[in-house]
């Protein structure tokens, strides 16, 4: 599944051909990108990219690739800073990596955003 999400992100222009080549986000907010010239298309692309980054972060968490999970959750947050799933998934990744201060901050933020969520 992770390969499919990465392929979709590359197609959308949100992931470099080799991740890390340009920080992973290429053109997400690039208004000069001819394929996404109007606002409606950019908005659709960003919504798709957000879903892909969230799902990719979940795949990485389940595969115990925690650094990648944190990176993809952060990329989701760059598209939607208020996304509680992204904050929660990044918090889980940070906890697994041992970055406990960052994990606590993320998990507390997720709990504040989604106080009724049983997952959080």
Coordinates of C-alpha atoms in Angstrom, one line a residue:
X1 CA 0.0 0.0 0.0
X2 CA 2.8 2.4 0.8
X3 CA 4.2 2.1 -2.7
X4 CA 0.8 3.0 -4.1
X5 CA 0.6 6.1 -1.9
X6 CA 4.1 7.1 -2.9
X7 CA 3.3 6.7 -6.6
X8 CA 0.2 8.8 -6.2
X9 CA 2.2 11.6 -4.4
X10 CA 4.8 11.5 -7.2
X11 CA 2.1 11.8 -9.8
X12 CA 0.6 14.7 -7.9
X13 CA 4.0 16.4 -7.8
X14 CA 4.2 16.3 -4.0
X15 CA 7.0 13.8 -3.6
X16 CA 10.3 13.9 -5.4
X17 CA 11.3 11.0 -7.7
X18 CA 13.7 10.1 -4.9
X19 CA 12.4 11.1 -1.5
X20 CA 14.6 13.7 0.2
X21 CA 15.7 15.1 -3.2
X22 CA 13.9 18.4 -2.4
X23 CA 12.7 17.8 1.1
X24 CA 9.9 15.6 -0.2
X25 CA 7.4 18.3 -1.1
X26 CA 7.8 19.5 -4.6
X27 CA 5.3 22.0 -5.8
X28 CA 2.5 21.5 -3.2
X29 CA 2.2 25.3 -2.9
X30 CA 3.8 26.2 -6.3
X31 CA 1.4 28.6 -8.1
X32 CA 3.5 28.4 -11.3
X33 CA 2.8 24.6 -11.8
X34 CA 1.1 24.5 -15.1
X35 CA -0.8 21.3 -14.3
X36 CA -2.4 22.9 -11.3
X37 CA -2.9 26.4 -12.6
X38 CA -6.2 27.2 -11.1
X39 CA -7.2 27.3 -7.5
X40 CA -9.8 24.5 -7.7
X41 CA -7.3 22.1 -9.2
X42 CA -4.6 23.0 -6.6
X43 CA -7.2 22.5 -3.8
X44 CA -8.1 19.1 -5.2
X45 CA -4.5 18.1 -5.5
X46 CA -3.8 19.2 -1.9
X47 CA -6.7 17.2 -0.6
X48 CA -5.6 14.1 -2.4
X49 CA -2.0 14.7 -1.2
X50 CA -3.2 15.2 2.4
X51 CA -5.0 11.8 2.3
X52 CA -2.0 10.1 0.7
X53 CA 0.4 11.5 3.3
X54 CA -1.9 10.5 6.2
X55 CA -2.3 7.0 4.8
X56 CA 1.4 6.7 4.1
X57 CA 2.2 7.8 7.7
X58 CA -0.1 5.1 8.9
X59 CA 1.5 2.5 6.7
X60 CA 4.9 3.5 8.0
X61 CA 3.7 3.3 11.6
X62 CA 2.5 -0.3 11.0
X63 CA 5.7 -1.2 9.3
X64 CA 7.7 0.2 12.2
X65 CA 9.4 2.8 9.9
X66 CA 9.0 5.5 12.5
X67 CA 11.2 8.2 11.1
X68 CA 9.4 8.0 7.7
X69 CA 6.0 8.1 9.5
X70 CA 7.0 11.3 11.4
X71 CA 8.2 12.8 8.1
X72 CA 5.0 12.0 6.2
X73 CA 2.7 13.1 9.1
X74 CA 4.7 16.4 9.1
X75 CA 4.1 16.8 5.4
X76 CA 0.4 16.3 6.0
X77 CA 0.5 19.0 8.6
X78 CA 2.2 21.3 6.1
X79 CA -0.9 21.0 4.0
X80 CA -3.4 21.1 6.9
X81 CA -1.9 22.4 10.1
X82 CA -5.1 21.7 12.0
X83 CA -5.3 18.0 11.0
X84 CA -5.6 16.0 14.2
X85 CA -4.8 12.6 12.6
X86 CA -1.5 14.0 11.3
X87 CA -0.6 15.3 14.8
X88 CA -1.6 12.1 16.4
X89 CA 0.4 9.9 14.0
X90 CA 3.4 12.1 14.3
X91 CA 3.1 11.8 18.0
X92 CA 3.0 8.0 17.8
X93 CA 6.1 8.1 15.6
X94 CA 8.0 10.4 17.9
X95 CA 7.1 8.2 20.9
X96 CA 8.4 5.1 19.1
X97 CA 11.6 7.0 18.1
X98 CA 12.1 8.1 21.7
X99 CA 11.5 11.8 21.1
X100 CA 9.3 11.9 24.2
X101 CA 8.9 15.7 24.5
X102 CA 7.8 16.1 20.9
X103 CA 5.5 13.0 21.3
X104 CA 3.9 14.5 24.4
X105 CA 3.3 17.8 22.6
X106 CA 1.8 16.1 19.6
X107 CA -0.4 13.7 21.5
X108 CA -1.7 16.4 23.9
X109 CA -2.5 18.6 20.9
X110 CA -4.3 15.7 19.2
X111 CA -6.3 15.1 22.4
X112 CA -7.3 18.7 22.6
X113 CA -8.4 18.8 19.0
X114 CA -10.3 15.5 19.3
X115 CA -11.4 15.1 22.9
X116 CA -14.1 12.5 22.1
X117 CA -11.9 10.3 19.9
X118 CA -11.3 6.9 21.5
X119 CA -8.2 6.4 19.3
X120 CA -6.5 9.5 20.6

